[in-house]
């Protein structure tokens, strides 16, 4: 979920946007390893 703190500067929001975009690109990449779930 994307969201900003109310008192963030434009620079902080820019960095957040870049990280958010990189994270969603990485998560959406089919080559990204998925966590293994333990079957107990």
Short mmCIF file of N, CA and C in Angstrom, two decimals:
data_model
loop_
_atom_site.label_atom_id
_atom_site.label_comp_id
_atom_site.label_asym_id
_atom_site.label_seq_id
_atom_site.Cartn_x
_atom_site.Cartn_y
_atom_site.Cartn_z
N UNK A 1 0.84 -1.18 0.00
CA UNK A 1 0.00 0.00 0.00
C UNK A 1 0.89 1.25 0.00
N UNK A 2 0.61 2.13 -0.90
CA UNK A 2 1.41 3.34 -1.01
C UNK A 2 0.75 4.47 -0.24
N UNK A 3 1.53 5.20 0.52
CA UNK A 3 1.00 6.33 1.26
C UNK A 3 2.11 7.20 1.80
N UNK A 4 1.81 8.46 2.04
CA UNK A 4 2.80 9.41 2.54
C UNK A 4 2.43 9.88 3.94
N UNK A 5 3.47 10.24 4.68
CA UNK A 5 3.27 10.97 5.92
C UNK A 5 2.89 12.40 5.56
N UNK A 6 2.08 13.04 6.33
CA UNK A 6 1.61 14.38 6.00
C UNK A 6 2.69 15.44 5.93
N UNK A 7 3.79 15.26 6.68
CA UNK A 7 4.82 16.31 6.72
C UNK A 7 6.06 15.97 5.90
N UNK A 8 5.95 15.04 4.96
CA UNK A 8 7.09 14.68 4.12
C UNK A 8 7.38 15.79 3.12
N UNK A 9 8.67 15.96 2.81
CA UNK A 9 9.07 16.92 1.77
C UNK A 9 8.93 16.26 0.41
N UNK A 10 9.01 17.07 -0.64
CA UNK A 10 8.95 16.52 -2.00
C UNK A 10 10.08 15.53 -2.24
N UNK A 11 11.27 15.81 -1.68
CA UNK A 11 12.41 14.91 -1.84
C UNK A 11 12.15 13.56 -1.20
N UNK A 12 11.57 13.56 -0.01
CA UNK A 12 11.27 12.31 0.67
C UNK A 12 10.22 11.52 -0.10
N UNK A 13 9.25 12.21 -0.65
CA UNK A 13 8.22 11.53 -1.44
C UNK A 13 8.81 10.94 -2.71
N UNK A 14 9.77 11.64 -3.33
CA UNK A 14 10.43 11.14 -4.53
C UNK A 14 11.19 9.86 -4.27
N UNK A 15 11.93 9.83 -3.16
CA UNK A 15 12.68 8.62 -2.80
C UNK A 15 11.71 7.48 -2.51
N UNK A 16 10.64 7.77 -1.79
CA UNK A 16 9.64 6.76 -1.48
C UNK A 16 9.04 6.19 -2.76
N UNK A 17 8.69 7.08 -3.71
CA UNK A 17 8.11 6.63 -4.97
C UNK A 17 9.06 5.72 -5.72
N UNK A 18 10.36 6.07 -5.76
CA UNK A 18 11.34 5.24 -6.46
C UNK A 18 11.43 3.86 -5.82
N UNK A 19 11.50 3.83 -4.50
CA UNK A 19 11.60 2.55 -3.79
C UNK A 19 10.34 1.72 -3.97
N UNK A 20 9.19 2.37 -3.90
CA UNK A 20 7.91 1.68 -4.07
C UNK A 20 7.83 1.06 -5.46
N UNK A 21 8.22 1.83 -6.47
CA UNK A 21 8.17 1.35 -7.86
C UNK A 21 9.14 0.19 -8.06
N UNK A 22 10.35 0.31 -7.50
CA UNK A 22 11.34 -0.76 -7.63
C UNK A 22 10.83 -2.03 -6.94
N UNK A 23 10.21 -1.87 -5.79
CA UNK A 23 9.69 -3.03 -5.06
C UNK A 23 8.57 -3.73 -5.80
N UNK A 24 7.66 -2.97 -6.39
CA UNK A 24 6.56 -3.60 -7.12
C UNK A 24 7.05 -4.23 -8.41
N UNK A 25 8.05 -3.62 -9.06
CA UNK A 25 8.64 -4.23 -10.25
C UNK A 25 9.31 -5.55 -9.89
N UNK A 26 10.06 -5.56 -8.78
CA UNK A 26 10.76 -6.77 -8.34
C UNK A 26 9.76 -7.87 -7.98
N UNK A 27 8.71 -7.49 -7.26
CA UNK A 27 7.71 -8.48 -6.83
C UNK A 27 6.94 -9.03 -8.03
N UNK A 28 6.75 -8.21 -9.06
CA UNK A 28 5.99 -8.65 -10.23
C UNK A 28 6.82 -9.42 -11.24
N UNK A 29 8.14 -9.46 -11.05
CA UNK A 29 9.03 -10.17 -11.98
C UNK A 29 8.89 -11.67 -11.76
N UNK A 30 8.59 -12.44 -12.80
CA UNK A 30 8.44 -13.89 -12.62
C UNK A 30 9.73 -14.58 -12.19
N UNK A 31 10.87 -13.94 -12.37
CA UNK A 31 12.14 -14.55 -11.94
C UNK A 31 12.43 -14.31 -10.46
N UNK A 32 11.60 -13.52 -9.80
CA UNK A 32 11.79 -13.24 -8.38
C UNK A 32 11.52 -14.51 -7.58
N UNK A 33 12.47 -14.92 -6.74
CA UNK A 33 12.22 -16.13 -5.93
C UNK A 33 11.09 -15.90 -4.94
N UNK A 34 10.23 -16.88 -4.82
CA UNK A 34 9.10 -16.79 -3.90
C UNK A 34 9.47 -17.45 -2.57
N UNK A 35 8.98 -16.92 -1.48
CA UNK A 35 9.26 -17.56 -0.18
C UNK A 35 8.61 -18.93 -0.11
N UNK A 36 9.33 -19.83 0.51
CA UNK A 36 8.78 -21.18 0.67
C UNK A 36 7.89 -21.20 1.90
N UNK A 37 6.76 -21.84 1.77
CA UNK A 37 5.86 -21.96 2.91
C UNK A 37 6.04 -23.34 3.51
N UNK A 38 6.11 -23.39 4.81
CA UNK A 38 6.27 -24.68 5.47
C UNK A 38 4.91 -25.34 5.62
N UNK A 39 4.87 -26.61 5.32
CA UNK A 39 3.60 -27.35 5.44
C UNK A 39 3.66 -28.18 6.71
N UNK A 40 3.07 -27.63 7.77
CA UNK A 40 3.07 -28.34 9.05
C UNK A 40 1.71 -28.89 9.34
#
